[in-house]
Coordinates of C-alpha atoms in Angstrom, one line a residue:
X1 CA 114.8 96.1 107.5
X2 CA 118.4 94.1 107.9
X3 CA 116.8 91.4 108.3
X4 CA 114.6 91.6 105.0
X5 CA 117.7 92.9 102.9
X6 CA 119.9 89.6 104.4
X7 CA 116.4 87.5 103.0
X8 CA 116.8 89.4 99.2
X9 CA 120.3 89.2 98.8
X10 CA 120.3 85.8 99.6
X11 CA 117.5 84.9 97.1
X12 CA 119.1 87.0 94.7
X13 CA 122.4 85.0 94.9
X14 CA 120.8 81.8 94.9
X15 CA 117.9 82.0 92.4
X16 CA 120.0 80.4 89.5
X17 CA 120.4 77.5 91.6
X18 CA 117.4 76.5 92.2
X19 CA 115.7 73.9 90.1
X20 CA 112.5 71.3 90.4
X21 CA 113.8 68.5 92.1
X22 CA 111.1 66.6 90.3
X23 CA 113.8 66.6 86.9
X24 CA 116.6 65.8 88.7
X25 CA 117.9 61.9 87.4
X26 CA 117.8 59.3 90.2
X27 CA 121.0 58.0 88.4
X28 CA 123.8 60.7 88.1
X29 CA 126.4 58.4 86.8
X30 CA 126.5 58.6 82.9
X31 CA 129.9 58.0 81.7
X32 CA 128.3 59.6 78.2
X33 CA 127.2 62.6 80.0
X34 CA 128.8 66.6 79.6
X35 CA 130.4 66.1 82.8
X36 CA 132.2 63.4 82.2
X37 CA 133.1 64.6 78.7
X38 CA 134.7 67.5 80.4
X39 CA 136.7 65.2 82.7
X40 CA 137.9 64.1 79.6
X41 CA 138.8 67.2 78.2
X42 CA 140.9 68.2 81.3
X43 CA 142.9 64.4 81.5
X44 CA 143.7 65.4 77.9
X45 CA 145.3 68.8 79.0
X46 CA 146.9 67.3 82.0
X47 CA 148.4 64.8 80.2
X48 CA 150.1 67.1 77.8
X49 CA 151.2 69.8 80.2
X50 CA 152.5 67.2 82.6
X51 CA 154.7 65.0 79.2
X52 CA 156.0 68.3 79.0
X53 CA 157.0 68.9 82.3
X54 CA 158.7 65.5 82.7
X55 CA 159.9 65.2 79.5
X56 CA 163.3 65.9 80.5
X57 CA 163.6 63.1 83.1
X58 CA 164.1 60.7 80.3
X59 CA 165.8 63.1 77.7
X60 CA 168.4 63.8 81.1
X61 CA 169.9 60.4 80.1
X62 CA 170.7 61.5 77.1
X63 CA 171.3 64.9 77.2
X64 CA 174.4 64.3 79.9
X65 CA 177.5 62.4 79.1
X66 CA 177.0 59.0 80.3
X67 CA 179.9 57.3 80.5
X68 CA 180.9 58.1 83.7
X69 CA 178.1 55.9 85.5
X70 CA 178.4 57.3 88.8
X71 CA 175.3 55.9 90.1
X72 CA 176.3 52.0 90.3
X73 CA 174.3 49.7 92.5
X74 CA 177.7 48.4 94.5
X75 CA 179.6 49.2 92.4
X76 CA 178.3 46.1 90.4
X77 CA 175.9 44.9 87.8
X78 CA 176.6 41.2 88.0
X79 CA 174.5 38.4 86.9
X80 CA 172.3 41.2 84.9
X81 CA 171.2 40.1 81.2
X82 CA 172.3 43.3 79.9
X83 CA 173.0 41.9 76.6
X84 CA 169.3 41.3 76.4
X85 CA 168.3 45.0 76.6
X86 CA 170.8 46.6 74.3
X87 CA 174.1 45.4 76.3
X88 CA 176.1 47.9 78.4
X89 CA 177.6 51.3 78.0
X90 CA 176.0 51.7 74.7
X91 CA 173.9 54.6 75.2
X92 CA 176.4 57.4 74.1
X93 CA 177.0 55.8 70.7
X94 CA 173.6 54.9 69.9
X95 CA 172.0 58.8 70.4
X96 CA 172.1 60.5 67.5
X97 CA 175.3 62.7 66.2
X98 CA 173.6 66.3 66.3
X99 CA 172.0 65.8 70.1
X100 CA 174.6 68.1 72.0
X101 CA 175.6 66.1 75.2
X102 CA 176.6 67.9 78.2
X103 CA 178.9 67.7 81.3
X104 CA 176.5 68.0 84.4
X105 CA 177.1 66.7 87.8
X106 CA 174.3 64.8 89.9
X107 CA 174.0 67.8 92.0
X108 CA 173.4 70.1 88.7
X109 CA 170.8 67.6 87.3
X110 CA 169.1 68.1 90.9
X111 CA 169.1 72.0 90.5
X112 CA 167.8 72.0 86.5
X113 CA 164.8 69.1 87.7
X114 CA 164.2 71.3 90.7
X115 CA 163.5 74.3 88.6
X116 CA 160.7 73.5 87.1
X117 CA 158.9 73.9 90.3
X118 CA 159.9 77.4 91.4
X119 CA 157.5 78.9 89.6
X120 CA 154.6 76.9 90.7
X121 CA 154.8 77.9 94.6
X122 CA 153.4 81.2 93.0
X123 CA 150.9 80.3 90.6
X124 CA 149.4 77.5 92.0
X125 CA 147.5 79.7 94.3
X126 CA 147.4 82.9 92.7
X127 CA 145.7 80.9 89.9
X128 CA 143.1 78.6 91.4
X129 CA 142.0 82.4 93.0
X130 CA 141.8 83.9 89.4
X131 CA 140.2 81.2 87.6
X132 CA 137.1 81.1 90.5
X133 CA 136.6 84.6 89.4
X134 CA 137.5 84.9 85.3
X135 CA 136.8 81.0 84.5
X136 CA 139.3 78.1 84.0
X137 CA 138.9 78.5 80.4
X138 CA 141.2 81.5 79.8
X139 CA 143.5 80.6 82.8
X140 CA 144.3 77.1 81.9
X141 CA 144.0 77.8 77.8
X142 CA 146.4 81.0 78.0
X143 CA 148.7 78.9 79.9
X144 CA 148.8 75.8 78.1
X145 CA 149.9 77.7 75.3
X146 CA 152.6 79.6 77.0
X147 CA 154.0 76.5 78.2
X148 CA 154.0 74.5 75.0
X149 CA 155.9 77.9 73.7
X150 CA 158.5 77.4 76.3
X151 CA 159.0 73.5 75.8
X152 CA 159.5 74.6 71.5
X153 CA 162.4 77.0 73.0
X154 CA 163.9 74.4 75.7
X155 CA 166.8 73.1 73.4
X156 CA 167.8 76.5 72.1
X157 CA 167.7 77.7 75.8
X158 CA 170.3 74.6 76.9
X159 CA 172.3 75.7 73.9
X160 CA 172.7 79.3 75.2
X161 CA 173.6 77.9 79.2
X162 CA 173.1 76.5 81.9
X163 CA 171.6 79.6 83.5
X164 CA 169.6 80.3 80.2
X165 CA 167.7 76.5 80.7
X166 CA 166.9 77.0 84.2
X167 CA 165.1 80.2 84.0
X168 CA 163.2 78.8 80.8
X169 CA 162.1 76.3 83.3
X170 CA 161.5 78.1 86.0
X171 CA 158.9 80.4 83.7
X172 CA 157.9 77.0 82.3
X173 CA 156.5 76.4 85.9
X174 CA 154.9 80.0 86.3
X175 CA 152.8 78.7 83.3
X176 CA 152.5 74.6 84.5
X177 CA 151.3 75.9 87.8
X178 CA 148.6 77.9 86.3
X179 CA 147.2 75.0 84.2
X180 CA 147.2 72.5 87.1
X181 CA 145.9 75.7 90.1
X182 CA 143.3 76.9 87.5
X183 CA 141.1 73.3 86.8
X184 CA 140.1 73.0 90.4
X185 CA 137.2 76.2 90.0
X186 CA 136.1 73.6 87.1
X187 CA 134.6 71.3 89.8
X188 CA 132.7 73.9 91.9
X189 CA 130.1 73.8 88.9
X190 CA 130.8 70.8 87.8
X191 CA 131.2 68.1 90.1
X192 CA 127.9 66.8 92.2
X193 CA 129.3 65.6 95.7
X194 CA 129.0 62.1 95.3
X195 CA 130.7 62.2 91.9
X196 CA 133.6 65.0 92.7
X197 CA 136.4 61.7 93.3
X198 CA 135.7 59.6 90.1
X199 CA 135.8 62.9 87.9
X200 CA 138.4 64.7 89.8
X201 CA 140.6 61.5 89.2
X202 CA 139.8 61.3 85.5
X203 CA 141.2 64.6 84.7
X204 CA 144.6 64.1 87.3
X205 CA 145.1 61.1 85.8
X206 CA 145.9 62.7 82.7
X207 CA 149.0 63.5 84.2
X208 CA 150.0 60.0 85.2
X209 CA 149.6 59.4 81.6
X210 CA 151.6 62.2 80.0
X211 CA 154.3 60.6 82.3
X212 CA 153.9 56.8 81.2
X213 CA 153.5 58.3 77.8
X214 CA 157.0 61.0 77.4
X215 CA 158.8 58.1 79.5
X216 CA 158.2 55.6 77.3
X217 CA 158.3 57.5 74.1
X218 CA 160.9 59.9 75.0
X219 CA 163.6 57.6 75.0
X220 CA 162.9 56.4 70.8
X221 CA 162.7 59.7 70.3
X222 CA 165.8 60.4 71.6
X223 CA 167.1 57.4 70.1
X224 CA 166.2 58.4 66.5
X225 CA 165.9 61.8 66.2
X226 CA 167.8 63.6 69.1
X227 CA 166.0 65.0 72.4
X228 CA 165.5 68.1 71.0
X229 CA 162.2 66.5 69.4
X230 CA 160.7 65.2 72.3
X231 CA 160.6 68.8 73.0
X232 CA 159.9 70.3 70.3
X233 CA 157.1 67.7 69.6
X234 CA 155.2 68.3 73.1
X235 CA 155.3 72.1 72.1
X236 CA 153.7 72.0 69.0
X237 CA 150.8 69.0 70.4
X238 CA 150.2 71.7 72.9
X239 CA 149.6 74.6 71.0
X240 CA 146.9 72.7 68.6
X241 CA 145.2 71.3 71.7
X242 CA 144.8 75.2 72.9
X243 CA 142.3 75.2 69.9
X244 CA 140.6 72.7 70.9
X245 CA 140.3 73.5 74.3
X246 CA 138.8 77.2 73.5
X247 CA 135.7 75.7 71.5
X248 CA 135.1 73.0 73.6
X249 CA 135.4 73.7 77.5
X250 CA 133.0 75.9 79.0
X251 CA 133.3 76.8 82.8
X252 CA 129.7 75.9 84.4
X253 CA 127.1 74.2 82.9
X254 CA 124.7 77.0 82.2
X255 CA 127.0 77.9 79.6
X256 CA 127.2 75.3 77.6
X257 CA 125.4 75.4 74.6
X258 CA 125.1 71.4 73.9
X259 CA 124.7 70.3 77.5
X260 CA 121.2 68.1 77.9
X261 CA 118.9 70.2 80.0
X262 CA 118.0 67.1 82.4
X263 CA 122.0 66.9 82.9
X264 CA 122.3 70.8 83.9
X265 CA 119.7 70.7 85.8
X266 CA 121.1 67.6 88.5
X267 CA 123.8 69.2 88.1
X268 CA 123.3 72.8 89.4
X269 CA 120.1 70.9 92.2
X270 CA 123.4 68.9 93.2
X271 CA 125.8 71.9 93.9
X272 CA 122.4 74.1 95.1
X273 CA 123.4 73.9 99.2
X274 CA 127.3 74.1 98.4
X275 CA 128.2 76.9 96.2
X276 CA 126.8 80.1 96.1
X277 CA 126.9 82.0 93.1
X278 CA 128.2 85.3 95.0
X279 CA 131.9 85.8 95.6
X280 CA 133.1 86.6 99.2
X281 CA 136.0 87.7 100.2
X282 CA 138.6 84.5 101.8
X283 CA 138.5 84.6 105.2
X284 CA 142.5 83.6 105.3
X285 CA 143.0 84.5 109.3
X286 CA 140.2 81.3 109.5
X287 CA 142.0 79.3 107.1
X288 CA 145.5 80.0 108.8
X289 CA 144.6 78.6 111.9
X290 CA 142.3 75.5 110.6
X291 CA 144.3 72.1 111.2
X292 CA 142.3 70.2 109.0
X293 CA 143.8 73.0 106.2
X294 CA 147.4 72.4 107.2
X295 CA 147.5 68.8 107.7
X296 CA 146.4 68.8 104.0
X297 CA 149.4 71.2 102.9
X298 CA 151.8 68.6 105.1
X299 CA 150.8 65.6 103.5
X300 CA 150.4 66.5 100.5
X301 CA 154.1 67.8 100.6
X302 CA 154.8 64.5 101.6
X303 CA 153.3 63.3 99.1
X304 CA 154.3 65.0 96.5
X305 CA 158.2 64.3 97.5
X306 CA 157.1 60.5 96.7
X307 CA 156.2 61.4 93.0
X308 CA 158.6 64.0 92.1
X309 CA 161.4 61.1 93.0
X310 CA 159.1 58.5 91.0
X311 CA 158.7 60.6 88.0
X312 CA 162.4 62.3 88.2
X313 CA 164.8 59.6 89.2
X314 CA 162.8 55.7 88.1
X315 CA 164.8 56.3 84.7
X316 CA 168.0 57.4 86.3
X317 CA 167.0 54.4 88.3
X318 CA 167.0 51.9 86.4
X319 CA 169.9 53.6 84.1
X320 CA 171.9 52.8 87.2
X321 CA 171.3 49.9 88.4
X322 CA 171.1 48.1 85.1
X323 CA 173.2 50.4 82.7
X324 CA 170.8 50.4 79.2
X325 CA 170.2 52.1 76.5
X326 CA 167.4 55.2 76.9
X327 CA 165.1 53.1 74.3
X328 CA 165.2 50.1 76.7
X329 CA 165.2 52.5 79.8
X330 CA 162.0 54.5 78.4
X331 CA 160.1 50.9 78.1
X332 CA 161.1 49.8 81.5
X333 CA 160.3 53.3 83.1
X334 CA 157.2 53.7 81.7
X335 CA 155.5 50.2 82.7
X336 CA 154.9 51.8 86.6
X337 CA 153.1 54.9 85.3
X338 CA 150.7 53.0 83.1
X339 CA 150.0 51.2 86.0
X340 CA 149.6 54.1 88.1
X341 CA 146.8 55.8 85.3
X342 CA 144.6 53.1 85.5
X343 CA 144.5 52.3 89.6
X344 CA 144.4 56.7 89.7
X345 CA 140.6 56.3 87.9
X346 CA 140.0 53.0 89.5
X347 CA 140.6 55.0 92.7
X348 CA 138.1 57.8 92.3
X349 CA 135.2 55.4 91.6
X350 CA 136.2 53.5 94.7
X351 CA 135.9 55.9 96.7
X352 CA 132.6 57.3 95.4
X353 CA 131.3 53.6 95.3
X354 CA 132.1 53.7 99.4
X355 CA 130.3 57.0 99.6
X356 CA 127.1 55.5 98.1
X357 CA 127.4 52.5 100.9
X358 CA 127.1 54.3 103.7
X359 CA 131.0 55.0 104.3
X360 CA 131.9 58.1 106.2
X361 CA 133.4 60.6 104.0
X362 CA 136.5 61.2 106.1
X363 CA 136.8 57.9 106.5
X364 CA 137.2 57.4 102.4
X365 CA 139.4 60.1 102.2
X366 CA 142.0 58.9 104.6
X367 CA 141.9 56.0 103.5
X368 CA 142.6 56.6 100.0
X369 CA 145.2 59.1 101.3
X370 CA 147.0 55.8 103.0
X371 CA 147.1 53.4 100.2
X372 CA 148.5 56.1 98.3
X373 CA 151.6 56.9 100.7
X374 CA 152.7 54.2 102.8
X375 CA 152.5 51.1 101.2
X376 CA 154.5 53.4 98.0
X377 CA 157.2 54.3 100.4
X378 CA 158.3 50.8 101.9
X379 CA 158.1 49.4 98.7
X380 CA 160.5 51.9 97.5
X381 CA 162.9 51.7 100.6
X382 CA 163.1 47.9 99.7
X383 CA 164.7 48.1 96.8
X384 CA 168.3 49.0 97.8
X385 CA 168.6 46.1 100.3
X386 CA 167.5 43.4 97.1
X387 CA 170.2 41.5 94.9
X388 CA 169.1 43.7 91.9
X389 CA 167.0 41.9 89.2
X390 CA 164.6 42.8 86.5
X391 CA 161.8 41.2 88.0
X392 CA 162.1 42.2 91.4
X393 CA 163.3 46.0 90.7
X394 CA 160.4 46.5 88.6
X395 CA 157.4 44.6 90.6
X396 CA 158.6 46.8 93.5
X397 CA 158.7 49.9 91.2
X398 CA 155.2 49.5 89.5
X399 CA 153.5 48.5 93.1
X400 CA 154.7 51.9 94.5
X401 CA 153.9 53.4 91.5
X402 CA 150.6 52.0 90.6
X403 CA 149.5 52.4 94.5
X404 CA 150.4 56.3 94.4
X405 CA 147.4 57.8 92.3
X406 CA 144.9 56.6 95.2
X407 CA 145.7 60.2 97.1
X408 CA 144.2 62.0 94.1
X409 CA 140.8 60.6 95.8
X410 CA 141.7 61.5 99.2
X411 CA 143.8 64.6 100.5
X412 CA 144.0 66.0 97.1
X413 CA 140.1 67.0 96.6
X414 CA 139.5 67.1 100.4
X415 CA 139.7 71.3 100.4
X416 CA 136.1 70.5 98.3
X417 CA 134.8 68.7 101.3
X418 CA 135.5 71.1 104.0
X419 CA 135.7 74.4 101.6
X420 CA 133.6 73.8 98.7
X421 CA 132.5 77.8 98.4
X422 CA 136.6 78.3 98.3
X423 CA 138.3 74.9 97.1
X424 CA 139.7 76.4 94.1
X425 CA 141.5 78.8 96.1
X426 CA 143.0 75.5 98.6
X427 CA 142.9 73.1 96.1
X428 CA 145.9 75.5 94.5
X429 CA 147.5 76.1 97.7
X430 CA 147.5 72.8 98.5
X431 CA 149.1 72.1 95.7
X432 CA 151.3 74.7 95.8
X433 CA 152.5 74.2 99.3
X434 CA 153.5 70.4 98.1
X435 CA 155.2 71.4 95.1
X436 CA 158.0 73.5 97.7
X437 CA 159.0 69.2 97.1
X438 CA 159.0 69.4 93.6
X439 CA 162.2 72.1 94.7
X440 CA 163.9 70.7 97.8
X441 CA 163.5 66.7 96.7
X442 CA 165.7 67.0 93.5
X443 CA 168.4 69.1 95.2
X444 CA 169.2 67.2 98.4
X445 CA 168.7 63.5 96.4
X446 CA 170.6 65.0 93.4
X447 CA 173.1 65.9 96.6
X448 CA 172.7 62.5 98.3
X449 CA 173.6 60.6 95.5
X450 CA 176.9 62.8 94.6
X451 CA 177.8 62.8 98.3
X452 CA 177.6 59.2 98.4
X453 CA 177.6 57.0 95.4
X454 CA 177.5 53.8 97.1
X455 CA 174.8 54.3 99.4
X456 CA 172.9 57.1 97.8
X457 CA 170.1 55.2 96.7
X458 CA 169.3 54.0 100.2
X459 CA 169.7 57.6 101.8
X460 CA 167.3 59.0 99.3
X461 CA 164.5 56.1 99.9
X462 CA 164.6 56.3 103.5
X463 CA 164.6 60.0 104.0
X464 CA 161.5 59.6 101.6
X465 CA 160.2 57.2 104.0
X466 CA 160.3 59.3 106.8
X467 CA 158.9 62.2 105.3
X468 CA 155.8 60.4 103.8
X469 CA 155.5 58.8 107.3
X470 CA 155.5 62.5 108.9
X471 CA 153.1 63.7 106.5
X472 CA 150.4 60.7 106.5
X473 CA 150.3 60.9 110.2
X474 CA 150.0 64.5 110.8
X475 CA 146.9 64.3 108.2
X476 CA 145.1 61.2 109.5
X477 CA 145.2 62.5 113.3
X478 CA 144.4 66.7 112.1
X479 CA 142.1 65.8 108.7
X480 CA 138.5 65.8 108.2
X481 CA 136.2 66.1 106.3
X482 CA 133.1 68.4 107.3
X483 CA 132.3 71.9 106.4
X484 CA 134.4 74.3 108.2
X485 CA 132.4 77.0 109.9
X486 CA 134.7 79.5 108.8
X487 CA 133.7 78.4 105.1
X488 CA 129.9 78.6 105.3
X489 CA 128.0 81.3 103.6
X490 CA 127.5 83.9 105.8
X491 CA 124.4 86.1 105.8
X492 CA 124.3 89.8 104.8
X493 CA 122.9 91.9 107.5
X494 CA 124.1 95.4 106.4
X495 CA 121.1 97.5 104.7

């Protein structure tokens, strides 16, 4: 009698799933196709939540008084064509008259970038649960909206204190965390196997874009019309993308009313032995002691202390070392990220084009994991023992740059490898464990470089260094790459 009931619940949670294998394509890849049209529709959210989450990287150069250029390179910017780029010390004078400026320290500037990533510890998680049980469309859509609502208030809030803009940014990553934590239930019905990387990287690389894009941008904004726009601006783009992305993004296939039936039906054969249309409950005591789960949630904290200083500190960088004008700084800033968007993509299909020769899975996925974090982290340690240049400080910049994105194909996506019936739920811890970086990196190198304005630089590029290191080997000895046992479906016995 158990046994029979364990036979019907199981065909009862499976039935949907089950197609004639006779329809499925023998080609999957269809960069025309619904799937990939949904890829597109998530790198365009990702690439406006994440422009407004850095935006204030490059409207920090203007928004603090500059004069007092703390952050010298030696002390010295000799033999630098500086006239070519503006000349020097001009940046106060050039911004316009009704941008307020502000007095805050290094360490202050670490505390207010910091902020933005309180928040996210909490929702990464909570909402890569919820959305696997309401639907990434209302998660990520409702918070999309808050945040471009927080970005519109962002100025007024600086206006009113420093306390007042931190907690507008801490609740602008409650709402940042939700949009990035809820996407990942997107690929547990969307996402065949051997095409999860190249689509998975499409959408991240959104946010690589929305960085290249605010960095570069930002800085004529804030040139010509005050950084309050480049705020202001991001808010309102936000909130008419939210209408957009409420007629056009539907959660699974089955739903969507203009999806080609010969499409939905590889889809769901694809994802047939993988997901299972029933929820069940997380088996967390499993999860806690799984090493292949933690060395994920230490690299990609690792990791992600490698981009937060990229995406935080290249402009105060390069303001620095070569002391231009934001304009000039937002072009030279931006040249690593749009670097870094095209290898992300480029990355994904590599590593499903592996897949389809006969690679071993793990093996792709630690592999992309390395290229993206150690050749990144000796390029950046470099940089403080080179006679500054143009040439040099930016070939070194856009090489660890452009190199980073190729994690978003390995330790990133793994939790769908080992997990898939409860990736959305990892996939946001993950995340959420590595943005505890997002809070620590900008207060101790916001800390290093006040402490020590001479060497700063080099302190904060070699404890980066030793973190990544730390991270990258903990993963490639603990990762892998199969399905857990703790994560397969288990069989209902009870009558």
């Amino acid at each position: 009698m158990a046994e029979l009931s364990a036979t019907a619940g199981k065909r009862k949670c499976s039935q949907d799933m089950q197609v004639d294998e006779k329809l499925v394509p023998k080609k999957g890849l269809n960069l025309c196709s619904t799937r990939y049209g949904v890829a597109f529709i998530i790198h365009i959210c990702n690439f406006i939540a994440t422009a407004q989450l850095a935006v204030i990287s490059i409207t920090m150069v203007a928004m603090v008084n500059s004069t007092d250029h703390r952050f010298q390179f030696n002390g010295s910017t000799e033999g630098l064509p500086g006239d070519s780029f503006g000349g020097l010390n001009d940046t106060p004078a050039s911004l316009p008259a009704r941008a307020p400026v502000y007095n805050w320290s290094p360490q202050i500037q670490g505390i207010i970038f910091g902020s933005a990533s309180y928040g996210m510890l909490l929702t990464l998680t909570l909402s890569g649960y919820l959305a696997g049980r309401v639907g990434t469309k209302r998660v990520v859509g409702v918070s999309l909206f808050a945040s471009s609502i927080l970005n519109i208030f962002t100025p007024l809030a600086a206006e009113l204190g420093l306390v007042s803009l931190i907690a507008t940014r801490i609740l602008l990553s409650l709402s940042q965390g939700s949009v990035l934590g809820g996407q990942y239930a997107l690929w547990e019905k969307w996402g065949p196997p051997h095409e999860r990387s190249r689509l998975c990287s499409i959408g991240l690389s959104g946010m690589t874009l929305g960085t290249f894009t605010i960095i570069l941008l930002g800085g004529i904004i804030c040139q010509t019309l005050g950084w309050p726009f480049a705020f202001y601006i991001l808010g309102a783009m936000g909130c008419v993308y939210c209408l957009f992305w409420f007629v056009l993004l539907y959660d699974d296939p089955v739903s969507h009313p203009w999806i080609n039936v010969t499409e939905k039906e590889y889809i769901l054969s694809s994802l047939a032995h993988q997901v299972s249309p029933c929820k069940q409950p997380l088996p967390i005591k499993a999860m806690l002691r799984s090493l292949p789960i933690w060395s994920m949630f230490v690299c990609g904290f690792s990791h992600q202390w490698l981009i937060v200083t990229l995406i935080v500190y290249i402009p105060t960088y390069i303001g620095s070392v070569f002391n231009i004008n934001i304009r000039d700084n937002g072009f030279l800033s931006a040249l690593p990220f749009i670097i870094a968007w095209v290898t992300g993509m480029l990355g994904g299909h590599l590593a499903d084009f592996l897949l389809t020769k006969n690679f071993r899975l793990i093996t792709v996925r630690k592999a992309a994991t390395f290229l993206g974090n150690f050749p990144s982290s000796v390029l950046l340690v470099v940089l403080p023992f080179l006679t500054p240049s143009y040439i040099t400080t930016m070939i070194l910049l856009t090489l660890s740059c452009g190199l980073s994105p190729f994690s978003q194909s390995g330790v990133y996506i793994n939790a769908l490898d080992i997990a898939p019936r409860h990736s959305s739920f990892l996939m946001g811890t993950t995340r959420a464990f590595a943005y505890i970086s997002g809070i620590l990196a900008p207060s101790v190198n916001g800390f290093l470089l006040n402490q020590d304005p001479e060497f700063g630089w080099r302190n904060v590029f070699l404890l980066l260094l030793a973190i990544n290191l730390s991270g990258l080997t903990f993963y490639l000895v603990f990762g892998d790459a199969e399905v857990q046992d703790w994560a397969k479906e288990r069989k209902l016995t009870r009558l």
